[in-house]
mmCIF file of C-alpha atoms and ligand atoms in Angstrom:
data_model
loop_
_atom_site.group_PDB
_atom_site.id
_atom_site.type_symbol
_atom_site.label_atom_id
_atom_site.label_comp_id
_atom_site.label_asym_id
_atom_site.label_seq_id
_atom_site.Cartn_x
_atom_site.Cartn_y
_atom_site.Cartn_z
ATOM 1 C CA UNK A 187 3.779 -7.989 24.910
ATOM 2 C CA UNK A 188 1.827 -7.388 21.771
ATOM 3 C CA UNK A 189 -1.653 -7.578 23.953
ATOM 4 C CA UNK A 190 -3.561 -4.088 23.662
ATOM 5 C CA UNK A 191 -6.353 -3.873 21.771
ATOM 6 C CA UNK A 192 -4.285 -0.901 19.902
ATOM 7 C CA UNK A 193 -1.895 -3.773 18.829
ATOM 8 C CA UNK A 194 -4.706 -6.145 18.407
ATOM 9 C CA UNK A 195 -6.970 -4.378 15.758
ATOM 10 C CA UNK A 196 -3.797 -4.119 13.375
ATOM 11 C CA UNK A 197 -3.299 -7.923 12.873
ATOM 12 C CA UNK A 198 -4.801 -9.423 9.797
ATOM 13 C CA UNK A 199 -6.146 -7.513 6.650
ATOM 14 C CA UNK A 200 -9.668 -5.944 5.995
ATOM 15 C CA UNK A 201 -11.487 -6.982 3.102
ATOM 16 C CA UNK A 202 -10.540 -3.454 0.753
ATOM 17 C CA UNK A 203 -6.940 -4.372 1.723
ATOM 18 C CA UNK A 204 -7.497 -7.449 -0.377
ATOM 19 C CA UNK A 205 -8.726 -5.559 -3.419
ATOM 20 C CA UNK A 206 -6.301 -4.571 -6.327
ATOM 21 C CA UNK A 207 -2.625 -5.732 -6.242
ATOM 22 C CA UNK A 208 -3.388 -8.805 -8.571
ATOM 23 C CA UNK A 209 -0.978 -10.808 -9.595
ATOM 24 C CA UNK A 210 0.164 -10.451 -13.962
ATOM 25 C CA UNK A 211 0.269 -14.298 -15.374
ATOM 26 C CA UNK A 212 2.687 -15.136 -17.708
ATOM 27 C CA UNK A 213 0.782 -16.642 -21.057
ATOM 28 C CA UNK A 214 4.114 -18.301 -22.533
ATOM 29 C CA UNK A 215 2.793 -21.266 -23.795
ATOM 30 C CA UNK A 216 -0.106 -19.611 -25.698
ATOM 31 C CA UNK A 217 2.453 -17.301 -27.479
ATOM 32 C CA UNK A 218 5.242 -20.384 -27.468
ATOM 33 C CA UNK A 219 5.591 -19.918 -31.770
ATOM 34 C CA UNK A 220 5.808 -16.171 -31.137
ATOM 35 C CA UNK A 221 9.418 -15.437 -30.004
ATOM 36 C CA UNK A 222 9.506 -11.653 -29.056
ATOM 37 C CA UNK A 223 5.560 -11.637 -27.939
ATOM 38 C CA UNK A 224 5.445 -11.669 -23.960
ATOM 39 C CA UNK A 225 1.919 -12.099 -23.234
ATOM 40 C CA UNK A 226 0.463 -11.375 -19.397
ATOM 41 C CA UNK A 227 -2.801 -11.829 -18.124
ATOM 42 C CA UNK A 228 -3.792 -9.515 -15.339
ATOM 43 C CA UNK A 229 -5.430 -11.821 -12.816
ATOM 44 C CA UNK A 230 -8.231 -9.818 -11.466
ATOM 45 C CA UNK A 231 -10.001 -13.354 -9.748
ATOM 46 C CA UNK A 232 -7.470 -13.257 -6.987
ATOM 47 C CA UNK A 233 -10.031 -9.627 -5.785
ATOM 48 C CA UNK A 234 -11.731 -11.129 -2.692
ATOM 49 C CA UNK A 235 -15.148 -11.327 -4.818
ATOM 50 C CA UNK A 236 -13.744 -13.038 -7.358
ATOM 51 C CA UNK A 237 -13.651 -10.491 -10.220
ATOM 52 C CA UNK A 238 -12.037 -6.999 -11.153
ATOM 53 C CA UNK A 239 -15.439 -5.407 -10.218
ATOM 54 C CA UNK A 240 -14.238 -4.904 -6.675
ATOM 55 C CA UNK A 241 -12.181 -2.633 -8.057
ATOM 56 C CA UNK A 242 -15.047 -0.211 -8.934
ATOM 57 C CA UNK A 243 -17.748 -1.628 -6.440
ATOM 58 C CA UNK A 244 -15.136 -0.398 -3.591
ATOM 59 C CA UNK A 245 -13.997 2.783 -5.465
ATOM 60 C CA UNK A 246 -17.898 3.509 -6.231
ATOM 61 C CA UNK A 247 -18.879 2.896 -2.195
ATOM 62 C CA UNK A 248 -16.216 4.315 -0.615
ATOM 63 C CA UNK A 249 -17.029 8.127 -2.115
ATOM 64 C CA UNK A 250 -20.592 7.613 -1.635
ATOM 65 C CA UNK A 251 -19.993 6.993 1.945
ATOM 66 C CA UNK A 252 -17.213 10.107 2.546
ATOM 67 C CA UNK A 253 -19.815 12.027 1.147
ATOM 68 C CA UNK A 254 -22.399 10.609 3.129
ATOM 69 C CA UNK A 255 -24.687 9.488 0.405
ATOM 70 C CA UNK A 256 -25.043 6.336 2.277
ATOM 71 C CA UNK A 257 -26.164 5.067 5.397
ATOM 72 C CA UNK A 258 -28.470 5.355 7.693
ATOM 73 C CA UNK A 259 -29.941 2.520 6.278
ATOM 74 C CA UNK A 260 -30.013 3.621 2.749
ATOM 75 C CA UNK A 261 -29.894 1.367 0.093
ATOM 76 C CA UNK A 262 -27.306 0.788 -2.346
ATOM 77 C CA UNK A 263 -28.710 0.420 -5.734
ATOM 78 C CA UNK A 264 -27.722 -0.738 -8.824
ATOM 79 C CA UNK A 265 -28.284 -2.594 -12.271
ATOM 80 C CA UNK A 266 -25.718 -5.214 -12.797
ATOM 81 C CA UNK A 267 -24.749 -8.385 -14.781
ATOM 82 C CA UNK A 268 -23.354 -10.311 -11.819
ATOM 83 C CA UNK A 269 -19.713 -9.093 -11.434
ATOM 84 C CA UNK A 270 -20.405 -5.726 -9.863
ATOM 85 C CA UNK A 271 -23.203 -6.712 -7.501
ATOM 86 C CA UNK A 272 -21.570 -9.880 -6.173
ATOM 87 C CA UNK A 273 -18.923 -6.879 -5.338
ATOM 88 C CA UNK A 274 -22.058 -4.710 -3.950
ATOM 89 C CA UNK A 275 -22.963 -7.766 -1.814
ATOM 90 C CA UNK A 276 -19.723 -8.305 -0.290
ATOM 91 C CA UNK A 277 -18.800 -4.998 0.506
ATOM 92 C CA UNK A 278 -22.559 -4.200 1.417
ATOM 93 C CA UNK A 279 -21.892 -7.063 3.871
ATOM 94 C CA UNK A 280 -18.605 -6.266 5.106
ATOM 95 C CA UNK A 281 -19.088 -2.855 5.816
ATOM 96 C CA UNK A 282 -23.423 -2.822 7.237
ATOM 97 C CA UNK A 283 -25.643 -1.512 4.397
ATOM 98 C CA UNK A 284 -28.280 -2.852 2.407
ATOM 99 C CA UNK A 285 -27.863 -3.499 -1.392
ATOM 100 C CA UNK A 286 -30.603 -4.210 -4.272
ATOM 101 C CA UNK A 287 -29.632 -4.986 -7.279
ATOM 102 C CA UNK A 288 -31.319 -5.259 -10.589
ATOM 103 C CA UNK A 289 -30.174 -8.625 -12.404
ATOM 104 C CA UNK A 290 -31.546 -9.988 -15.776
ATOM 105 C CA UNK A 291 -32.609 -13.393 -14.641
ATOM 106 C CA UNK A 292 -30.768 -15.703 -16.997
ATOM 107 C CA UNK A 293 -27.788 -14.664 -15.360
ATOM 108 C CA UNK A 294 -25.420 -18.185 -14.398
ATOM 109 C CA UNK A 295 -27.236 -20.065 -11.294
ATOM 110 C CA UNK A 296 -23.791 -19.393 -9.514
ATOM 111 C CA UNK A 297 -24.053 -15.747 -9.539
ATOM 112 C CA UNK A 298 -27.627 -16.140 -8.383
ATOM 113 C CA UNK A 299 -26.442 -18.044 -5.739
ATOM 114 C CA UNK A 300 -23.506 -15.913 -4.644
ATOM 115 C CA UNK A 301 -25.707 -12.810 -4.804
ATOM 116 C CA UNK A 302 -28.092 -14.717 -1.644
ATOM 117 C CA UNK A 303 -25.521 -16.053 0.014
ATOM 118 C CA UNK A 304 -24.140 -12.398 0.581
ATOM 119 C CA UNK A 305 -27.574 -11.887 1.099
ATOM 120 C CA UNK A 306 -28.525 -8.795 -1.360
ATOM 121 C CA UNK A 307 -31.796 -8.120 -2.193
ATOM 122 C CA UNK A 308 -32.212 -8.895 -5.971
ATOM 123 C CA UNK A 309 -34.835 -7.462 -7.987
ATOM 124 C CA UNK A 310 -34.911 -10.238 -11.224
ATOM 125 C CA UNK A 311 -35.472 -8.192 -15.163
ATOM 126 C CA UNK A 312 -36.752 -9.627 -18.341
ATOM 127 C CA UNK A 313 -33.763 -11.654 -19.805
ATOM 128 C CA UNK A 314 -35.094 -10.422 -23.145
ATOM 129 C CA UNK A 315 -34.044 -7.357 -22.312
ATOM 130 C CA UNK A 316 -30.525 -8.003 -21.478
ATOM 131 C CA UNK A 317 -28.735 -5.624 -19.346
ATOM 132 C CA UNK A 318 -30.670 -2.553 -20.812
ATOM 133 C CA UNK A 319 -33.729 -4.102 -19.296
ATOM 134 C CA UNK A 320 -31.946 -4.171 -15.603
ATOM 135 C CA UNK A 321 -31.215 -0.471 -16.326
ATOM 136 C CA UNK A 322 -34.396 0.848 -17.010
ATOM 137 C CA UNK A 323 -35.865 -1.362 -13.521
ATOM 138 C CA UNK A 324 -32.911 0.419 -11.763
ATOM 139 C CA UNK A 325 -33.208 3.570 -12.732
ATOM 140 C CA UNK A 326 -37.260 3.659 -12.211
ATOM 141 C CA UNK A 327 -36.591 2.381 -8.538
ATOM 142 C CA UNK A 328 -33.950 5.571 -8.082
ATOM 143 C CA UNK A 329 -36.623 7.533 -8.207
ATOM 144 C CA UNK A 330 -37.080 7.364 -4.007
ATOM 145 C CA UNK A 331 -34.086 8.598 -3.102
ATOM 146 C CA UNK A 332 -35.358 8.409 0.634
ATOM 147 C CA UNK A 333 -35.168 4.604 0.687
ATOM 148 C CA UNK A 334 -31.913 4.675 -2.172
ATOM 149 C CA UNK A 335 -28.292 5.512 -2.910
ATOM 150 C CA UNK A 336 -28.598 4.572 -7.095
ATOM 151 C CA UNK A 337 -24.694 3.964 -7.555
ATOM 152 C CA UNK A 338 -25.013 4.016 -10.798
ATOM 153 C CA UNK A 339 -22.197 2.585 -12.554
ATOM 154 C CA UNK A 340 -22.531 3.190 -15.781
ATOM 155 C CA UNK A 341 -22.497 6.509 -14.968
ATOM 156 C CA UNK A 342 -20.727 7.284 -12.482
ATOM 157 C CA UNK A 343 -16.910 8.423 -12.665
ATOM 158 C CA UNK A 344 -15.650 6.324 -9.846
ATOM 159 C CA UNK A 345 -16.221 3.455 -11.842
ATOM 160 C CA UNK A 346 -13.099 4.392 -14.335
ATOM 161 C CA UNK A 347 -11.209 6.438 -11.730
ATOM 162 C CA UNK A 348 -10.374 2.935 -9.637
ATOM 163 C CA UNK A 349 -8.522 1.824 -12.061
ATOM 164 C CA UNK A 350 -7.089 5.257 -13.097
ATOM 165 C CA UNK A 351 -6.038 5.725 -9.573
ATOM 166 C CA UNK A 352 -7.199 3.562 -8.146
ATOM 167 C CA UNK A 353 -8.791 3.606 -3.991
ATOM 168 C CA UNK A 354 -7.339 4.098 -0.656
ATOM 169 C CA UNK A 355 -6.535 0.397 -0.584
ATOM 170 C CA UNK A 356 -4.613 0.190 -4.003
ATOM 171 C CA UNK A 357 -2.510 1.892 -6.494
ATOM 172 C CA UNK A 358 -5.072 1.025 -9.352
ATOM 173 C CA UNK A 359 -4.739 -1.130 -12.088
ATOM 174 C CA UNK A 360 -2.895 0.958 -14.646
ATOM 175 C CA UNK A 361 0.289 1.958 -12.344
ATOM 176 C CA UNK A 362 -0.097 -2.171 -11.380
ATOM 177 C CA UNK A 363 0.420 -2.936 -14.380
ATOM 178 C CA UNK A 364 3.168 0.052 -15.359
ATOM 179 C CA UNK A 365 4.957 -1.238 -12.078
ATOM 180 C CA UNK A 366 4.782 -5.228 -12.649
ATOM 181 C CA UNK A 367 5.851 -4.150 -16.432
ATOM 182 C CA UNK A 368 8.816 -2.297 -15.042
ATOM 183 C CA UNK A 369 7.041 0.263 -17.792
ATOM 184 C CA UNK A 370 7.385 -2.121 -20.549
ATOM 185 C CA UNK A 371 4.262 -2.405 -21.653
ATOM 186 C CA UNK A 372 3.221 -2.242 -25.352
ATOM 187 C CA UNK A 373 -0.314 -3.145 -25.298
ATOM 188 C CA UNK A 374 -3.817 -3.531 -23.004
ATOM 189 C CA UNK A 375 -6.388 -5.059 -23.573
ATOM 190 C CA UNK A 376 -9.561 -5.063 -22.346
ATOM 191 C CA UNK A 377 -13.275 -5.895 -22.776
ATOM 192 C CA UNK A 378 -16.072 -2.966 -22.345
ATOM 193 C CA UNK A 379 -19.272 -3.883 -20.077
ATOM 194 C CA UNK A 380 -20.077 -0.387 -18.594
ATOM 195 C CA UNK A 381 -16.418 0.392 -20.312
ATOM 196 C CA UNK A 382 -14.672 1.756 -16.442
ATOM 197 C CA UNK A 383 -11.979 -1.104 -16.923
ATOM 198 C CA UNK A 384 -11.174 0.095 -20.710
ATOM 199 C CA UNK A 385 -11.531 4.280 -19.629
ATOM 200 C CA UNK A 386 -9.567 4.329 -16.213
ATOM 201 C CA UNK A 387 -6.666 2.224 -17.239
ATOM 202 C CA UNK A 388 -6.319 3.389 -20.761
ATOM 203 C CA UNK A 389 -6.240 6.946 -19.658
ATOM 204 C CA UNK A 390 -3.770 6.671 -16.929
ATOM 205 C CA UNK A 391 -1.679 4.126 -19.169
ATOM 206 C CA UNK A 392 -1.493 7.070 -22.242
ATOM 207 C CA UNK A 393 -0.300 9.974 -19.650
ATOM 208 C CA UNK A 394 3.118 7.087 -18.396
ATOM 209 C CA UNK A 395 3.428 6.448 -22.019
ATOM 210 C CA UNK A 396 1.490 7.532 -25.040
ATOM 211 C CA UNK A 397 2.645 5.371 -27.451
ATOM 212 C CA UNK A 398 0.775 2.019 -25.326
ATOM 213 C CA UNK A 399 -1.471 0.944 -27.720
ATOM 214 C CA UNK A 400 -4.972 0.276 -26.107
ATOM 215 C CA UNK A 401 -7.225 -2.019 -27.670
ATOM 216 C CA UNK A 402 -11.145 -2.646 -26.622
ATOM 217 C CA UNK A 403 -12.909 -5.674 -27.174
ATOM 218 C CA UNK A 404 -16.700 -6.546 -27.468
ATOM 219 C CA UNK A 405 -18.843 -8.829 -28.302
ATOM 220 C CA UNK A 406 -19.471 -9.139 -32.548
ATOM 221 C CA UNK A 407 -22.964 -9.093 -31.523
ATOM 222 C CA UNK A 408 -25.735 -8.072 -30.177
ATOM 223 C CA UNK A 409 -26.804 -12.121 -29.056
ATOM 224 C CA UNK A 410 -23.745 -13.173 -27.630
ATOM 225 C CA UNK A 411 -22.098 -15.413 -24.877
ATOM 226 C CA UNK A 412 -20.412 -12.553 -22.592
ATOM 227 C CA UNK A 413 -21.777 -11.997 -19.651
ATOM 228 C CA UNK A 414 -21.180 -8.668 -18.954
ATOM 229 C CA UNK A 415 -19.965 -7.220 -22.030
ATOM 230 C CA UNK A 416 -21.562 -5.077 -24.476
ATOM 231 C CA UNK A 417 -22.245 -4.440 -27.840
ATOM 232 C CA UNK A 418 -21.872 -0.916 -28.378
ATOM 233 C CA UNK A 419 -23.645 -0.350 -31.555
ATOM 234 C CA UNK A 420 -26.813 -1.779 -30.298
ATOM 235 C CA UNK A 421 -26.228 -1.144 -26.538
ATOM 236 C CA UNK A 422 -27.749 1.921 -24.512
ATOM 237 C CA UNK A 423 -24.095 3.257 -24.379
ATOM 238 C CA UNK A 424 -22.588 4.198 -21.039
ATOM 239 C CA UNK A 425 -22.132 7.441 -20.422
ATOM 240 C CA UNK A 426 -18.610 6.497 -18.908
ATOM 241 C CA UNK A 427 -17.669 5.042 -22.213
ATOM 242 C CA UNK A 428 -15.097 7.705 -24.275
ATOM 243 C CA UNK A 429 -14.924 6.010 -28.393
ATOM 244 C CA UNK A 430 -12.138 8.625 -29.123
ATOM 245 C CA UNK A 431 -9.795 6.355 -26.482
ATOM 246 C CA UNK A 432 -9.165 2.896 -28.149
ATOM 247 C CA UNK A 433 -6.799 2.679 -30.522
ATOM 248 C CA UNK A 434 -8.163 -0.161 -31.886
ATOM 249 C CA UNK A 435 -11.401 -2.222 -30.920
ATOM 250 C CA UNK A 436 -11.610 -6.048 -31.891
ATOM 251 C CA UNK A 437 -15.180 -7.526 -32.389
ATOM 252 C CA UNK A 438 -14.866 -11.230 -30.458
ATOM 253 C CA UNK A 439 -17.172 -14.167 -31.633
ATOM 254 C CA UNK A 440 -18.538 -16.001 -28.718
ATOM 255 C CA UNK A 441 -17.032 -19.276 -29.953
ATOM 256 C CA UNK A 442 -13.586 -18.173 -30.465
ATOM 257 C CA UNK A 443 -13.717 -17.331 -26.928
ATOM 258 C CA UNK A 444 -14.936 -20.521 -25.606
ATOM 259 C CA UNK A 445 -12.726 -22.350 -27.651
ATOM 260 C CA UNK A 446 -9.779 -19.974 -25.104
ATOM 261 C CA UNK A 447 -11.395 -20.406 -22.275
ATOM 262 C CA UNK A 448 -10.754 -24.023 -23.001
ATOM 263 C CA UNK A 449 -7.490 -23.720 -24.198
ATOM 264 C CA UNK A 450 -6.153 -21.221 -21.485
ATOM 265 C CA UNK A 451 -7.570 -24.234 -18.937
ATOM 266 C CA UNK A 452 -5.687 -26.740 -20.990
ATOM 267 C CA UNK A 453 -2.473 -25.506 -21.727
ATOM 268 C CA UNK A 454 -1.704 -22.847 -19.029
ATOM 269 C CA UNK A 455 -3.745 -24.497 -16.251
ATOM 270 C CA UNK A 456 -5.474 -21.231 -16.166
ATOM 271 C CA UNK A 457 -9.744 -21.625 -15.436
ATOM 272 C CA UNK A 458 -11.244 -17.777 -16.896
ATOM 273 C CA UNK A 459 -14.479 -16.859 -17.655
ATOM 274 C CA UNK A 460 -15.690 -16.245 -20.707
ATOM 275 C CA UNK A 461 -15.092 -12.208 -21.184
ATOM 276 C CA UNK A 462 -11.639 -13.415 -19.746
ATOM 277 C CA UNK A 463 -11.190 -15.622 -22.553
ATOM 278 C CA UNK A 464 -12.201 -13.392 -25.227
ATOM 279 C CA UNK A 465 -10.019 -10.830 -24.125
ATOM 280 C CA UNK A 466 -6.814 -13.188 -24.181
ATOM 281 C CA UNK A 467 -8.455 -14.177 -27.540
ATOM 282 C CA UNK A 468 -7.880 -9.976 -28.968
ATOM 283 C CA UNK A 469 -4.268 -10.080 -27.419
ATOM 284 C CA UNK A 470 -3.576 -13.203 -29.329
ATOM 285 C CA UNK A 471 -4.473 -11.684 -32.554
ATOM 286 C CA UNK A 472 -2.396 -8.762 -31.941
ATOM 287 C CA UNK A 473 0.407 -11.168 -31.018
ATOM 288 C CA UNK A 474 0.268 -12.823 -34.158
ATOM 289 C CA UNK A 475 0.071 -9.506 -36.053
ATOM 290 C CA UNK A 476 3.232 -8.061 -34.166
ATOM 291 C CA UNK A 477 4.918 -11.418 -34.872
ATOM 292 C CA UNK A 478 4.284 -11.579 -38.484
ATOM 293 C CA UNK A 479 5.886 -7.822 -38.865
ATOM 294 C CA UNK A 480 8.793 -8.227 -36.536
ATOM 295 C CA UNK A 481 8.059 -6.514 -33.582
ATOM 296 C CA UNK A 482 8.261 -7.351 -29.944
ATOM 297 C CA UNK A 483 5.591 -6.660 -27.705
ATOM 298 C CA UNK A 484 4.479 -6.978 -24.457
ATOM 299 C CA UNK A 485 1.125 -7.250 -24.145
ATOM 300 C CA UNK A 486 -0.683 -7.230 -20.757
ATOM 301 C CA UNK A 487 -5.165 -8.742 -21.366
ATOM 302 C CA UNK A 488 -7.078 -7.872 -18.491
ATOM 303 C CA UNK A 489 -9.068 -11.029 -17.405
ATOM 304 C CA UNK A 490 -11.743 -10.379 -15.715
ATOM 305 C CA UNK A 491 -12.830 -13.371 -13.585
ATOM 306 C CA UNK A 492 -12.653 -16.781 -13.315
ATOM 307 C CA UNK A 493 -14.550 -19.603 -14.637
ATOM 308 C CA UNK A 494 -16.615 -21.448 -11.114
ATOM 309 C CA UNK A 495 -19.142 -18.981 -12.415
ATOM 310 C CA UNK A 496 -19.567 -20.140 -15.489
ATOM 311 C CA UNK A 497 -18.698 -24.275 -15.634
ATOM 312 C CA UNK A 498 -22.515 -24.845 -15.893
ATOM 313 C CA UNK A 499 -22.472 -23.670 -19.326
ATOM 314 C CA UNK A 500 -21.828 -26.445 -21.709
ATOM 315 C CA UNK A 501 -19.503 -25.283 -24.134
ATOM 316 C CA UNK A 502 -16.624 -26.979 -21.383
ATOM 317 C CA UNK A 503 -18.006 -30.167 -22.898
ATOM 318 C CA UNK A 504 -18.410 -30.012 -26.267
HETATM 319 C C1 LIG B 221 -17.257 -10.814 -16.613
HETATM 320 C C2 LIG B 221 -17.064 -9.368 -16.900
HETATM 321 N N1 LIG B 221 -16.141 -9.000 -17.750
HETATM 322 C C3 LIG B 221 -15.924 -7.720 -18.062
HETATM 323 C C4 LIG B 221 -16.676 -6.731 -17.513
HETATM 324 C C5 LIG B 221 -16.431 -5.331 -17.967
HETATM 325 O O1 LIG B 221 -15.858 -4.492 -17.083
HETATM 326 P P1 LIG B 221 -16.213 -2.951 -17.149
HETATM 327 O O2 LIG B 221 -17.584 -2.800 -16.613
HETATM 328 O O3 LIG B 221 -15.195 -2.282 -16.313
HETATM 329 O O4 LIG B 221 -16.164 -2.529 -18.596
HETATM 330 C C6 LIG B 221 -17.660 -7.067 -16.633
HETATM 331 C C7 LIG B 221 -18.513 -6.039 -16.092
HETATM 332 O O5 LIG B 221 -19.503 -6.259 -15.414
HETATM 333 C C8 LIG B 221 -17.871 -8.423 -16.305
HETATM 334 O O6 LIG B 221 -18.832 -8.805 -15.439
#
């Protein structure tokens, strides 16, 4: 009789079970003139907050609390866009600590409502100052240690190493994606917001097979639709980001990508946010450029989240 409490506490799955192991879509119809291109979309919205920030939020707070940087009532703190600190949230509410979290405040009304529902404390910066501006508030506030763990995540290393290697709970998202491949991946791509995604997969990627081509994408602008991404050139850069890695790096427009996010809801019944989008947007270009010379590729587009976050925005109608 399966009755002891033993027996008990191992039905059902924790939350950090549920994080990583996401599913690769198959793009065909987007790349349906291209014989020879297989395109696949990494679908990191099936992560239990919605978005392949888990992957880093859990990777980030598990080694801050095996080294016991947290607890005891600390805070976890942190600038963030949305993705990572709706990950904060959840795992701040799973596992019993208090998170704050610096947000710019024209941030979707979804996230803001996500981010109270997990009920994190949410300190609200200039949206003039973009994501920069959250950084500075954060990094002022880190100052009292006593009251905060700063997790830092453009910064820190286990941002990058959850996807080079991922957590206890997950092999990490390049040997996912070598694995669900069967190694036959040609390209990755992915967008850069604090740049982990981009580092930790394209590093582990290169050492199973050098000759993946790795390809970043950001916005072509410092004013730009992408929540969550940024422009480089005009960006405090992270200090997580390597430019030596990418093999290439596409600058998106903020209209091509809506006009994907659109399409990839149309045609492949696929809903994606907007970084998602412009991401699937760089693969297609590269899967017209194979095409035209030839080649076949396999190329796997990282996409980030899904679109319930975004569908107030109005580019859905026009
Ligand atoms: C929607 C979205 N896309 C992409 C990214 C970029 O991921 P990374 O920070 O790993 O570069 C983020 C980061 O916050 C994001 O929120």
């Amino acid at each position: 009789m399966a009755t002891s409490i033993e027996t008990q506490q191992m039905l059902g799955t924790t939350l950090a079970d549920r994080i990583g192991n996401t599913p690769l879509v198959r793009l065909d119809r987007l790349t349906a003139e291209l014989p020879g291109i297989t395109m696949l979309g990494k679908a990191e919205w099936m992560n239990p907050g919605g978005s392949v920030k888990d992957r880093a939020a859990s990777g980030i707070v598990g080694a801050a609390l095996e080294r016991g940087l947290l607890g005891g009532g600390k805070h976890l703190l942190d600038a963030t866009s949305g993705n990572t600190g709706i990950a904060y949230a959840m795992l701040g509410a799973a596992w019993g600590f208090p998170v704050t979290l610096c947000v710019p405040s024209n941030v979707s009304p979804e996230r803001k409502r996500i981010l109270g529902a997990y009920g994190a404390n949410v300190m609200w910066t200039d949206p003039a100052d973009g994501s920069d501006g959250a950084i500075r508030k954060a990094r002022e506030l880190a100052k009292d240690t006593k009251s905060y763990f700063y997790a830092d995540q453009y910064g820190n290393d286990e941002n990058w190493r959850a996807h080079y290697r991922g957590t206890a709970n997950n092999p990490g998202t390049a040997n996912e994606i070598w694995k669900q491949t069967d190694g036959q991946v040609t390209h990755f791509v992915a967008g850069l917001g604090t740049s982990g995604t981009f580092v930790g997969t394209t590093r582990r990627l290169k050492e199973l097979n050098p000759c993946i081509q790795c390809v970043s994408m950001q916005p072509d602008s410092p004013f730009n639709g992408f929540e969550g991404l940024k422009h480089m050139a005009t960006a405090i850069v992270p200090p997580i980001y390597d430019p030596g890695l990418a093999d290439r790096d596409i600058a998106m427009e903020t209209e091509a990508a809506y006009a994907m996010a659109k399409r990839l809801g149309r045609i492949e019944g696929l809903l994606v946010g907007v970084s998602a989008a412009g991401a699937t947007a760089a693969g297609l270009r590269i899967a017209e450029e194979e095409h035209a010379q030839g080649r076949e590729a396999v190329i796997v587009v990282i996409l980030c989240d899904g679109a319930e976050k975004y569908l107030s925005e109005r580019f859905w109608e026009e």
